[in-house]
XYZ file of C-alpha atoms in Angstrom:
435
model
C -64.628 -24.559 -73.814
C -66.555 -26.387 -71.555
C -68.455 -24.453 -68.372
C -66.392 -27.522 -66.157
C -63.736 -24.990 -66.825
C -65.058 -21.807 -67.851
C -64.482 -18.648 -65.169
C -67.425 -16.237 -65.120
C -65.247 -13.320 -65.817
C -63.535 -14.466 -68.879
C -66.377 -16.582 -70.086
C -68.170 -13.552 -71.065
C -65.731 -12.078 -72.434
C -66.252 -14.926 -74.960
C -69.786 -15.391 -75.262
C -71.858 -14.780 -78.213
C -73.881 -11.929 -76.147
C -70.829 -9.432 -75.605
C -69.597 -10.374 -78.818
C -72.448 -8.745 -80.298
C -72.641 -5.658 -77.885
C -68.719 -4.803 -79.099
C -69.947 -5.331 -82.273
C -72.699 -2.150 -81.534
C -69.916 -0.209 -79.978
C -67.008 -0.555 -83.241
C -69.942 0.482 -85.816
C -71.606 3.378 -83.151
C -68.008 4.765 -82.859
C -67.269 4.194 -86.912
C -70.954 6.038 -87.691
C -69.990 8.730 -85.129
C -66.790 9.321 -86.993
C -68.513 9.497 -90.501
C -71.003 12.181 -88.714
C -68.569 14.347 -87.051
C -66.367 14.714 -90.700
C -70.074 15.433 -92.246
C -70.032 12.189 -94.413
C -73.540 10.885 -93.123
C -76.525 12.678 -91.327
C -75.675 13.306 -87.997
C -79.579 12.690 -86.839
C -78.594 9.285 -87.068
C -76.332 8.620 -85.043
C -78.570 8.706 -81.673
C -81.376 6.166 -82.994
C -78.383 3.774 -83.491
C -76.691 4.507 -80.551
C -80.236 3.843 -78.691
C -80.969 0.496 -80.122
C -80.309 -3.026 -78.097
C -77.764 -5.255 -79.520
C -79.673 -7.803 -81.101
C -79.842 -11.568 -79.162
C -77.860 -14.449 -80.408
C -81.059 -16.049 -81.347
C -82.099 -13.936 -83.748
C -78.609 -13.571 -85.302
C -78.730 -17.202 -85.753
C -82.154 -17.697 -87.156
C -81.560 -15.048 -89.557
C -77.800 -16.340 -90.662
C -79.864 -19.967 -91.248
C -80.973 -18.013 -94.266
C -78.085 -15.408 -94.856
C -75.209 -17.385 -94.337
C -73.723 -14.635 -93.442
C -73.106 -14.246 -89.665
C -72.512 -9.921 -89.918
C -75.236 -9.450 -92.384
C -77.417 -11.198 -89.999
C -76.429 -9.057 -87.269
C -76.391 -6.128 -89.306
C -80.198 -7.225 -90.144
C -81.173 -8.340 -86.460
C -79.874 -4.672 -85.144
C -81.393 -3.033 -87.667
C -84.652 -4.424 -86.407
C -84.265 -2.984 -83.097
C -83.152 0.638 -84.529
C -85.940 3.279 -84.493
C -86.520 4.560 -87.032
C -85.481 1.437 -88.836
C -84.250 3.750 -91.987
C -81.303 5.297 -89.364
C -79.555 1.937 -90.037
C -78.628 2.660 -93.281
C -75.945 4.398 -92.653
C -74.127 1.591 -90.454
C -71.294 -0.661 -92.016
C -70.584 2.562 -93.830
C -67.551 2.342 -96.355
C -66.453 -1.123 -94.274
C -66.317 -4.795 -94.763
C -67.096 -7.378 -92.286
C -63.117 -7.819 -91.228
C -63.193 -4.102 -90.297
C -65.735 -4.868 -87.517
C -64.331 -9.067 -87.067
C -60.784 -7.745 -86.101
C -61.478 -4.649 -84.649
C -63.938 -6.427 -82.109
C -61.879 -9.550 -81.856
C -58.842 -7.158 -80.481
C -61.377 -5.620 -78.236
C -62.107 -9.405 -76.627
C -58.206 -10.225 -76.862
C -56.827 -7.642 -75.060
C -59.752 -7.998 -72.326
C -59.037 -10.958 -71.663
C -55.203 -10.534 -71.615
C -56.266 -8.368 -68.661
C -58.042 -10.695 -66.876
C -54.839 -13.063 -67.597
C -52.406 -10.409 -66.240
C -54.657 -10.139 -63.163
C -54.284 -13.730 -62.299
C -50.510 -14.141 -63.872
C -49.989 -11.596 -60.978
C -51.570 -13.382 -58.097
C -49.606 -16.591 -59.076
C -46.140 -14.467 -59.062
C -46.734 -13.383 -55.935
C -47.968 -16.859 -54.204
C -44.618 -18.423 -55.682
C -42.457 -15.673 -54.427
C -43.911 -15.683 -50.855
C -43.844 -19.344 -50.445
C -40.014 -19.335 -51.973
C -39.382 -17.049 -49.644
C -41.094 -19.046 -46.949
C -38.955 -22.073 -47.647
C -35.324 -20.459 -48.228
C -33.983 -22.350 -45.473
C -36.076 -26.005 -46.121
C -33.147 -28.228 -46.905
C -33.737 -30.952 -49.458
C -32.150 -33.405 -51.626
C -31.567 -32.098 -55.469
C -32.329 -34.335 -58.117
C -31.111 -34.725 -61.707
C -32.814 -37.141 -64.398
C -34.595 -37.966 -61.013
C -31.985 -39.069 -59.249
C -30.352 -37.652 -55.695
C -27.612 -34.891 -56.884
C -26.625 -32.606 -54.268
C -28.863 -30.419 -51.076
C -30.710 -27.843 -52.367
C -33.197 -25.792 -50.526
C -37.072 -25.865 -51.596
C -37.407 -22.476 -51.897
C -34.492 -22.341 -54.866
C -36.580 -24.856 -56.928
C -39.714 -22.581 -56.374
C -37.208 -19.177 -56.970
C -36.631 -20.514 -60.202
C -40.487 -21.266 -60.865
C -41.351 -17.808 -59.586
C -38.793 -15.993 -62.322
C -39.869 -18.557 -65.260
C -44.004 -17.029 -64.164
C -42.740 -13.952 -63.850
C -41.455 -13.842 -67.474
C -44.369 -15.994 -68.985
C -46.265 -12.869 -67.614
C -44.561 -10.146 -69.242
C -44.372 -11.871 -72.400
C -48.231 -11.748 -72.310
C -48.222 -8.313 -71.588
C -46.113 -7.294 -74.449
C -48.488 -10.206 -76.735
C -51.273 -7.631 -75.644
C -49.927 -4.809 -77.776
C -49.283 -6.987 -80.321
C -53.228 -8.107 -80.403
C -54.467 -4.607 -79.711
C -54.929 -3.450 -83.338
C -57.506 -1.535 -84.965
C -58.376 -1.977 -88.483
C -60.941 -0.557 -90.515
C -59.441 -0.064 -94.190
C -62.316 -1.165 -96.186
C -62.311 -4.397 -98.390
C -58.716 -4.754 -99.384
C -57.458 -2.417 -96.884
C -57.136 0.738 -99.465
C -59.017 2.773 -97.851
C -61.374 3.002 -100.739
C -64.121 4.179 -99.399
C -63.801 5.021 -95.808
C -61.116 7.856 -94.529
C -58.085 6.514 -92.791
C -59.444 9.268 -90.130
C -61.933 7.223 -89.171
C -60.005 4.075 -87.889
C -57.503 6.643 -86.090
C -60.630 8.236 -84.475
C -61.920 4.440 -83.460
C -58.363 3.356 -82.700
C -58.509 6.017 -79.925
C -61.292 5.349 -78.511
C -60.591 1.753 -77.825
C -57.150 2.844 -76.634
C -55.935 0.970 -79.143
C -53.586 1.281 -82.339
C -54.474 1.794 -85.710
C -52.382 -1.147 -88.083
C -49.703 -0.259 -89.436
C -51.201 -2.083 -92.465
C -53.917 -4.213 -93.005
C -55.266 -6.321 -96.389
C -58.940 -7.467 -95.651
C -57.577 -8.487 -92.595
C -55.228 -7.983 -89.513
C -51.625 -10.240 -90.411
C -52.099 -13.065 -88.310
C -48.498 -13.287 -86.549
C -49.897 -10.981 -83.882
C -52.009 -13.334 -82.678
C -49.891 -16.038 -83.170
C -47.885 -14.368 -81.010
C -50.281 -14.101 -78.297
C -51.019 -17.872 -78.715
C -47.663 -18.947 -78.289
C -47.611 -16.200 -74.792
C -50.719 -18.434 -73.337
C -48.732 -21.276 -74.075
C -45.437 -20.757 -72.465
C -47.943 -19.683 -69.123
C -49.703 -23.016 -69.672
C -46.679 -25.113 -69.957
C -44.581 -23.274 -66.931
C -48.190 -24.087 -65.156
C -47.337 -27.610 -65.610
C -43.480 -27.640 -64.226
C -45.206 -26.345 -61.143
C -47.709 -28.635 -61.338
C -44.971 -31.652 -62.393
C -43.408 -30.531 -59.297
C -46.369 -31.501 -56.953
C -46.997 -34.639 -58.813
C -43.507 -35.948 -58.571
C -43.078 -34.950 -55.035
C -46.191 -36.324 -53.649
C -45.571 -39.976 -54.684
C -45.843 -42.463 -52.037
C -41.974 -42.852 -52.563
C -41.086 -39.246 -52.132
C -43.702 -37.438 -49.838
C -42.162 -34.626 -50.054
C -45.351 -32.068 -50.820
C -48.979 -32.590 -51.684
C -51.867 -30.971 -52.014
C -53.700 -29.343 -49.643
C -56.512 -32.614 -49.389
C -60.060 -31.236 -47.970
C -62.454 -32.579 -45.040
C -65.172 -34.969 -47.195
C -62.747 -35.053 -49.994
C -62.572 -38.682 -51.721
C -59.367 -39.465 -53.522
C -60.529 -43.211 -55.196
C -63.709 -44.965 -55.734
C -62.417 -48.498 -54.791
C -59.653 -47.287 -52.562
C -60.368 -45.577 -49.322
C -56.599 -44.544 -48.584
C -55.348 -42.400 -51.561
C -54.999 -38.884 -51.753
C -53.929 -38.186 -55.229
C -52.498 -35.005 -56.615
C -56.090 -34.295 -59.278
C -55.067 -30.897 -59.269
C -51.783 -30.749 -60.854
C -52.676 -33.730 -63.028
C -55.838 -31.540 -63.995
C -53.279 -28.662 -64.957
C -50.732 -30.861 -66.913
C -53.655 -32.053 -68.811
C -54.973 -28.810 -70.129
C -51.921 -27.637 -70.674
C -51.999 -29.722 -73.557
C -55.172 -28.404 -74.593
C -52.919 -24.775 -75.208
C -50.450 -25.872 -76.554
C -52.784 -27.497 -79.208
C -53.324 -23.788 -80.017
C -50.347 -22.723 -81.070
C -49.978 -24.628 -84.431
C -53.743 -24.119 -86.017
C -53.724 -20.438 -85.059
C -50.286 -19.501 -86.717
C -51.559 -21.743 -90.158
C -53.864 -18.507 -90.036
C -50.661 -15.972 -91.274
C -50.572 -17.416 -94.699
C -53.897 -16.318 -96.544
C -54.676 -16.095 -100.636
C -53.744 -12.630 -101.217
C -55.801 -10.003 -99.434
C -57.867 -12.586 -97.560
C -59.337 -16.166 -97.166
C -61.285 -16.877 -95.023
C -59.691 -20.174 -93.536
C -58.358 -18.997 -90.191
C -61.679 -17.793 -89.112
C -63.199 -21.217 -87.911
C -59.857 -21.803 -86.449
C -59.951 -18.851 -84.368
C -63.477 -19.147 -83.529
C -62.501 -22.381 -81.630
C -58.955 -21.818 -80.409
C -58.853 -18.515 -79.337
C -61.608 -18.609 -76.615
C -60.808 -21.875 -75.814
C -57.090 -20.890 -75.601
C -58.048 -18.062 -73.406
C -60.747 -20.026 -70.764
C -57.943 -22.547 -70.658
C -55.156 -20.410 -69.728
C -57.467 -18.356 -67.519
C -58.916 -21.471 -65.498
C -54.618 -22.824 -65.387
C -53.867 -19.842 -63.935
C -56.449 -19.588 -61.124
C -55.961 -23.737 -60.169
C -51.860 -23.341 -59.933
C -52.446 -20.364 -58.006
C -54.559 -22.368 -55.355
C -52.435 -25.302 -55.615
C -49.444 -22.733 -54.396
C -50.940 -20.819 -52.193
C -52.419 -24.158 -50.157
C -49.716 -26.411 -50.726
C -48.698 -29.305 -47.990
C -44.420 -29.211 -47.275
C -43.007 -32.455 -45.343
C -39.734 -30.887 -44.041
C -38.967 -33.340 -41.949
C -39.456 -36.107 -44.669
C -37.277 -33.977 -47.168
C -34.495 -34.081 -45.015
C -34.965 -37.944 -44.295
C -35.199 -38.067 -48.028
C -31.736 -36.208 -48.203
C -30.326 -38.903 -45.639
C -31.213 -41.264 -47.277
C -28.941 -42.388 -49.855
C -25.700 -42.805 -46.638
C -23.985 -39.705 -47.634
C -23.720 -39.878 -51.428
C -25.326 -36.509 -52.186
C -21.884 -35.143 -50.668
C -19.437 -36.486 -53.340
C -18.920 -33.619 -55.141
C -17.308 -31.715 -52.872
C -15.204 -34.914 -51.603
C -14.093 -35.071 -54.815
C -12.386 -31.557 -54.960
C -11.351 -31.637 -51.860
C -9.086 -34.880 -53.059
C -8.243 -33.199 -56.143
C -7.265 -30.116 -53.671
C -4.943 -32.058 -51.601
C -3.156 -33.085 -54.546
C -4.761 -35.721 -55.930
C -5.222 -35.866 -59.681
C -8.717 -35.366 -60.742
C -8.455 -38.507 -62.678
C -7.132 -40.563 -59.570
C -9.659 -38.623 -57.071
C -13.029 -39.411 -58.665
C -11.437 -42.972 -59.812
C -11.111 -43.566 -55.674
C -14.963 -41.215 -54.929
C -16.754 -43.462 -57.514
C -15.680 -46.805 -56.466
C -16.361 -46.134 -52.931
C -19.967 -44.235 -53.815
C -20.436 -47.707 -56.327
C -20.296 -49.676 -53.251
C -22.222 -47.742 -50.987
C -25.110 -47.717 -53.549
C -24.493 -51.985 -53.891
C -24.581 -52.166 -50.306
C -25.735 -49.856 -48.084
C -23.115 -48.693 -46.147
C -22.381 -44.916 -45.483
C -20.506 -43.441 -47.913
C -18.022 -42.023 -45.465
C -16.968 -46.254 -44.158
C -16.626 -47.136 -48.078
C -14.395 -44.212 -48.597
C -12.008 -44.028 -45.807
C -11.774 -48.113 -46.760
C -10.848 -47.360 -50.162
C -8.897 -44.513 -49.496
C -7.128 -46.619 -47.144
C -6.663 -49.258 -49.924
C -4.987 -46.852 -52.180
C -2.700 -45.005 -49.628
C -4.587 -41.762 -49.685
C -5.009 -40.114 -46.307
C -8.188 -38.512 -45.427
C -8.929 -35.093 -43.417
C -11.545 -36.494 -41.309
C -12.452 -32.814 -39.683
C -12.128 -31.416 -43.189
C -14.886 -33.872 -44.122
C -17.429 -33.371 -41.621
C -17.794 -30.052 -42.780
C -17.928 -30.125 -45.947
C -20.697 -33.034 -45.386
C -22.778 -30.707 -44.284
C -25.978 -29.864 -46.840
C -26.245 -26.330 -45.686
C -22.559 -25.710 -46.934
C -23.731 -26.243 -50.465
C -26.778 -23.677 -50.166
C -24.850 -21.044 -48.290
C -24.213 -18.817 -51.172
C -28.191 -18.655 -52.553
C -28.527 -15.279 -50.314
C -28.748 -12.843 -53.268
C -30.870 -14.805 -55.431
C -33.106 -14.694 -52.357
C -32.705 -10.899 -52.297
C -33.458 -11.106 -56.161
C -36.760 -13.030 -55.518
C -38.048 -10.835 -52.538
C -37.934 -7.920 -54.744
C -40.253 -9.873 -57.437
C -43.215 -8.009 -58.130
């Protein structure tokens, strides 16, 4: 990925540098097993232990001959051990999956952590500002079109639970990614004791597979893929939220817009929404993920090695993405702009239309068929929307017209948008107690 988009924290969990370092620490803890159960010297152990992970620069000069890219680490580490001849004895009874998977669930569960942190932060910002709105009254809108009053903090409620769930699905993706194996090169065992990736396992405070070929089944990580994705994409309702509700038309929210910010070249006026388009855009980028990683389950037999490139590209980038989502729709939250006032004049707006719902039960209520009740509602909300007049003057004229008397008190209150939010109280409750 990108540094335009790369955090420091989970950028090195990615890069090339701590790659190698976890690499040191799964064959130090695999050579410290073989000593302890007496299966090599245990003099060697220390030099190994002692020597520097090797630099990506010399892993990739000597891979420009190898071709290899853990034989050239292997070689490059060697180089640094003293004595040289205590290298040996690393890579003992493994093949180069062993130390691949076992390191790449090292970096995946790492950075699920650093995901979980910020998955957190974003919970919490969309519960407190739900919470801060519960009362905002607004227009509703279905297929983007005025429905019934709603309150603000409902449509952010329902954002806050959809977050909340995107985050624990990541959680439980983490134990799905957090597998150890170190089985040898079909996964028998052949010449390494099962011990030995239990003793690793440990260590890492991981899990040993439950089975394991030359490699780790891939549906794990699909898995945790398709978790990043689901974050990504409820990143982007948020985000299509903003974008929607900060048109010119609307005005409802917008970003917070900074002093010396610039929002056009040519046009000194605008203040765009760059933020959440920024966020529905990469979005994408995870979701692109999900397909090429899960092509990685089926592999010839015990192993091919066509999902590695794949990962090597979508994984980190999958990750940085997510990570960088995260952080931006938290900000956008936490600092965004709400026009009250022009939600309600939004509400208004239509003459009283949002309200025909409830005159149509109360019709059907005073004995109306329903057939005969939202015959008479529609034809008088048809006319309003043709012409402009309040909904309440085309209905009592068309009520009129069809011999239908009208409780005029009984109207005015249930014309009232905070009679169709008054029961939201325990989802409230519900979303106060999100955590």
């Amino acid at each position: 990925m990108i540094e335009r988009y790369t955090l420091p924290e989970m950028g090195r969990v990615w890069s090339d540098q701590h790659k190698y370092e976890l690499w040191c620490r799964v064959e130090t803890l695999v050579l410290e097993a073989h000593a302890a159960a007496g299966r090599v010297p245990a003099e060697v152990v220390e030099p190994v232990r002692n020597a520097p992970p090797p630099t990506p620069e010399r892993v990739a000069e000597i891979e420009e001959t190898t071709q290899h890219d853990v034989i050239a680490f292997l070689t490059a580490w060697a180089d640094n051990t003293e004595p040289r001849s205590a290298a040996a004895y690393v890579h003992h009874g493994m093949t180069s999956s062993d130390l691949l998977d076992t390191a790449l669930a090292i970096q995946l569960t790492d950075a699920t952590d650093v995901l979980l942190d910020k998955a957190d932060r974003l919970v919490a910002a969309l519960r407190d500002h739900g919470l801060a709105h519960r009362s905002t009254i607004k227009v509703g809108r279905t297929h983007g079109v005025h429905a019934e009053p709603v309150v603000w903090g409902h449509r952010v409620a329902d954002l806050a639970f959809a977050a909340a769930r995107s985050r624990d699905r990541l959680r439980a993706a983490r134990d799905a990614v957090g597998v150890v194996a170190i089985s040898g090169a079909v996964g028998t065992y052949s010449l390494i004791d099962p011990s030995v990736e239990a003793t690793v396992a440990e260590a890492l405070e991981l899990r040993p597979a439950d089975a394991s070929t030359q490699v780790v089944l891939r549906d794990g990580i699909s898995e945790w893929v398709s978790a990043l994705a689901i974050i990504a994409t409820v990143c982007e309702a948020i985000a299509l939220e903003v974008r929607h509700g900060q048109r010119t038309e609307v005005r409802e929210l917008s970003e917070a817009f900074g002093s010396g910010q610039k929002g056009s070249s040519a046009m000194p006026h605008k203040k765009n929404p760059i933020r959440s388009e920024r966020i529905a855009g990469l979005a994408r980028v995870v979701r692109a993920a999900i397909v090429p990683v899960m092509e990685g389950i089926p592999l010839w037999h015990e192993r091919d090695i066509s999902h590695s490139s794949t990962e090597r590209v979508f994984l980190p980038d999958a990750a940085i993405t997510t990570d960088y989502l995260l952080n931006l729709t938290a900000g956008l939250v936490e600092n965004l702009v709400v026009d009250a006032d022009r939600m309600r004049a939004n509400l208004e707006s239509t003459g009283g239309l949002i309200y025909t719902s409830s005159v149509l039960l109360e019709l059907v209520e005073g004995g109306l068929s329903r057939e005969d009740a939202y015959a008479l509602v529609q034809t008088a909300a048809m006319e309003t929307w043709n012409s402009g007049v309040p909904f309440r003057e085309t209905l009592r004229a068309r009520a009129a017209a069809s011999s239908v008397t009208l409780d005029e008190a009984r109207l005015d209150e249930i014309c009232r948008p905070e009679r169709y939010v008054a029961n939201l109280g325990p989802l409230f409750d519900r979303l106060a107690a999100l955590s």
